[in-house]
Amino acid sequence: METPGGEQETLEVVVVQGLVRSYGPKVILNNLHLRIRKGEFVALLGESGCGKTTLLRVLAGLDSIQGGTIHTPGAPAVVFQEHRLLPWENLWRNVSLGLHCGRAKEKAAKALEEVGLGDRLDDWPRNLSGGQAQRVAIARALVQEPKLLLLDEPFASLDALTRIKMHKLLLSLIAAHKPGVLLVTHDVLEAIVLADRILIMRDGGIVKEYVVKDYADKRTVQADLFEALGFAGGDSPY
Amino acid sequence: MKKFVFSTPMGEKKLFLLSWASPVMIVLLWEVYCRFGLIGPEILPPPSKVLLAAITLAESGALLPDLGISLKRAATGWCIGAGTGFLLGLAVGFSSIARAVLDRSIQMLRAVPFLALLPLVIVWFGVGEGQKIFLVALGVSFPVYINTTLGIRQLDPKLLEMGSTQRLTTYETIRRIIFPGALPSILMGVRYSLATAWLALVIAETIGASAGIGFLALDAREFLQTDVIVLTIVIYAVIGVCADAAARFLERRLLAWHPNYSPKR
Ligand SMILES: Nc1ncnc2c1ncn2[C@@H]1O[C@H](COP(=O)(O)OP(=O)(O)OP(=O)(O)O)[C@@H](O)[C@H]1O
Ligand SMILES: [Mg+2]
């Protein structure tokens, strides 16, 4: 952004080198390398059980690692597949969770406003729909002003229409806050719509990457991605 | 949690009235049976006579001080027992070392019906205030302890993870996640402990007392005053019901967020 080319170190929100993570004898992440630039939106695809969540948890500092190095500036914010709202706290208190400065309520109110729930500050989480709850979870993450936002299938349990609305909302929020994003998803279209760069994970490492803007036609990315994920051209129902 | 509601042809109000109909009927029948001599006065006095006994006792100034003494015993014992149980529960819930050291012994002690310790307690304290307060405290501490540890152990680990990704301090984690999360279980323990406190007090006072509701009952037994005996039973019952109502009120206030306790369905 500031200096074209040259030393990129300070412009990266994630630098992972030679990462190893195992459960007992089972090695899940094996010599994994990953870099995410400031403000870059990266999507991570890969078949179920390949270790996407494991990678995200390690980046979030929830699990320890058995080898390699991870550099992230400050702590990343996380949105999980479930909203993980505290049922005993109202929405603004949920969103302000972990805000240590003053004016927490003001900030929480602004964040809820941004996700379209500005009129429900004092409501309980149980009165929310799935999509609304997930919006609160996103507000809670963004109010931390993270340099890195980790999303683990945040829209997986939403219906298709709500998901499309959430994509729009997420894009506008990202444009406003400019965090680097790592999104884990199973939805190839979601990855194409949202991400600048799409990574394919297999055998504990990142095996391929696609820069979306390199493609003039998004349908070609889609075809390439399906192939990379193990569908031969004709197999895809799309 | 799902709530199953059976549809009824009656409204809430009518059902409420109906729920009070049978206790009222029982009292009425009791009165009628006594009046017609079907139940002798040495077995059971009619409810009206119990009421009369209450009024005479209260007017003579004997009832209220005794009631106060009993309540004070229960309150003191409850505070000591619940405090101890809660603190031990917190320690065991939070620290695996405390759990290793304490939990097994406490669980083994719990297997002893606490009333079985009464003779020993009398040897230690005599039949004074100490014996009564100790017995109440003992009975109260276990349910509070058990439910506190249970509440902490049953916390959703996902919420704790969320707390750590939101960078909560240890204090904030306890205040905003662990304590409120364990609260439904803790309050259940509190409610249960109120019942045991009362039970312990009745037993302790019946063994020997020179004041208090139990003393009234002992005294009345000497003179075969069944009306006073029944009155003391009724007082124990009423206070038990009040304590339970207070605990429920506390639950509704503190657990307003909880679907099972919310005021409206
Ligand atoms: N706590 C654990 N103990 C042992 N093995 C685990 C544990 N958690 C995950 N694994 C294993 O690690 C592997 C990767 O799991 P992970 O949850 O990262 O997959 P994923 O790519 O997120 O899959 P999905 O797309 O289905 O969410 C799986 O084989 C899983 O069985
Ligand atoms: Mg996963």
CSV table of C-alpha atoms and ligand atoms in Angstrom, one decimal, chain A residues 23 26 28 46-55 152-153 184 186, ligand 1:
chain,number,residue,atom,x,y,z
A,23,TYR,CA,-2.5,-34.8,17.6
A,26,LYS,CA,-1.3,-38.1,13.8
A,28,ILE,CA,-2.3,-32.8,10.7
A,46,GLY,CA,-10.0,-28.3,1.2
A,47,GLU,CA,-11.8,-31.5,1.8
A,48,SER,CA,-13.3,-32.2,5.2
A,49,GLY,CA,-10.8,-33.3,7.8
A,50,CYS,CA,-7.8,-31.9,6.0
A,51,GLY,CA,-6.9,-29.5,8.9
A,52,LYS,CA,-8.5,-26.2,8.1
A,53,THR,CA,-10.0,-25.7,11.5
A,54,THR,CA,-6.8,-26.9,13.0
A,55,LEU,CA,-4.8,-24.2,11.2
A,152,ASP,CA,-14.3,-20.7,10.3
A,153,GLU,CA,-17.3,-21.5,8.1
A,184,VAL,CA,-12.4,-21.3,5.9
A,186,HIS,CA,-16.7,-25.4,1.9
C,1,LIG,N1,-8.9,-32.9,19.4
C,1,LIG,C1,-8.5,-33.7,18.4
C,1,LIG,N2,-7.9,-34.8,18.7
C,1,LIG,C2,-7.5,-35.7,17.7
C,1,LIG,N3,-7.7,-35.4,16.4
C,1,LIG,C3,-8.3,-34.3,16.1
C,1,LIG,C4,-8.7,-33.4,17.0
C,1,LIG,N4,-9.3,-32.3,16.4
C,1,LIG,C5,-9.2,-32.6,15.1
C,1,LIG,N5,-8.6,-33.8,14.9
C,1,LIG,C6,-8.3,-34.4,13.6
C,1,LIG,O1,-7.5,-33.4,12.8
C,1,LIG,C7,-7.9,-33.5,11.5
C,1,LIG,C8,-8.2,-32.2,11.0
C,1,LIG,O2,-9.4,-31.7,11.6
C,1,LIG,P1,-10.0,-30.3,11.3
C,1,LIG,O3,-11.1,-30.0,12.2
C,1,LIG,O4,-8.9,-29.3,11.2
C,1,LIG,O5,-10.6,-30.5,9.8
C,1,LIG,P2,-11.3,-29.5,8.9
C,1,LIG,O6,-10.5,-29.3,7.7
C,1,LIG,O7,-11.7,-28.2,9.6
C,1,LIG,O8,-12.6,-30.3,8.5
C,1,LIG,P3,-14.1,-29.7,8.2
C,1,LIG,O9,-14.0,-29.1,6.8
C,1,LIG,O10,-14.9,-30.9,8.2
C,1,LIG,O11,-14.4,-28.8,9.3
C,1,LIG,C9,-9.1,-34.5,11.4
C,1,LIG,O12,-8.6,-35.7,10.9
C,1,LIG,C10,-9.5,-34.7,12.8
C,1,LIG,O13,-9.9,-36.0,13.0
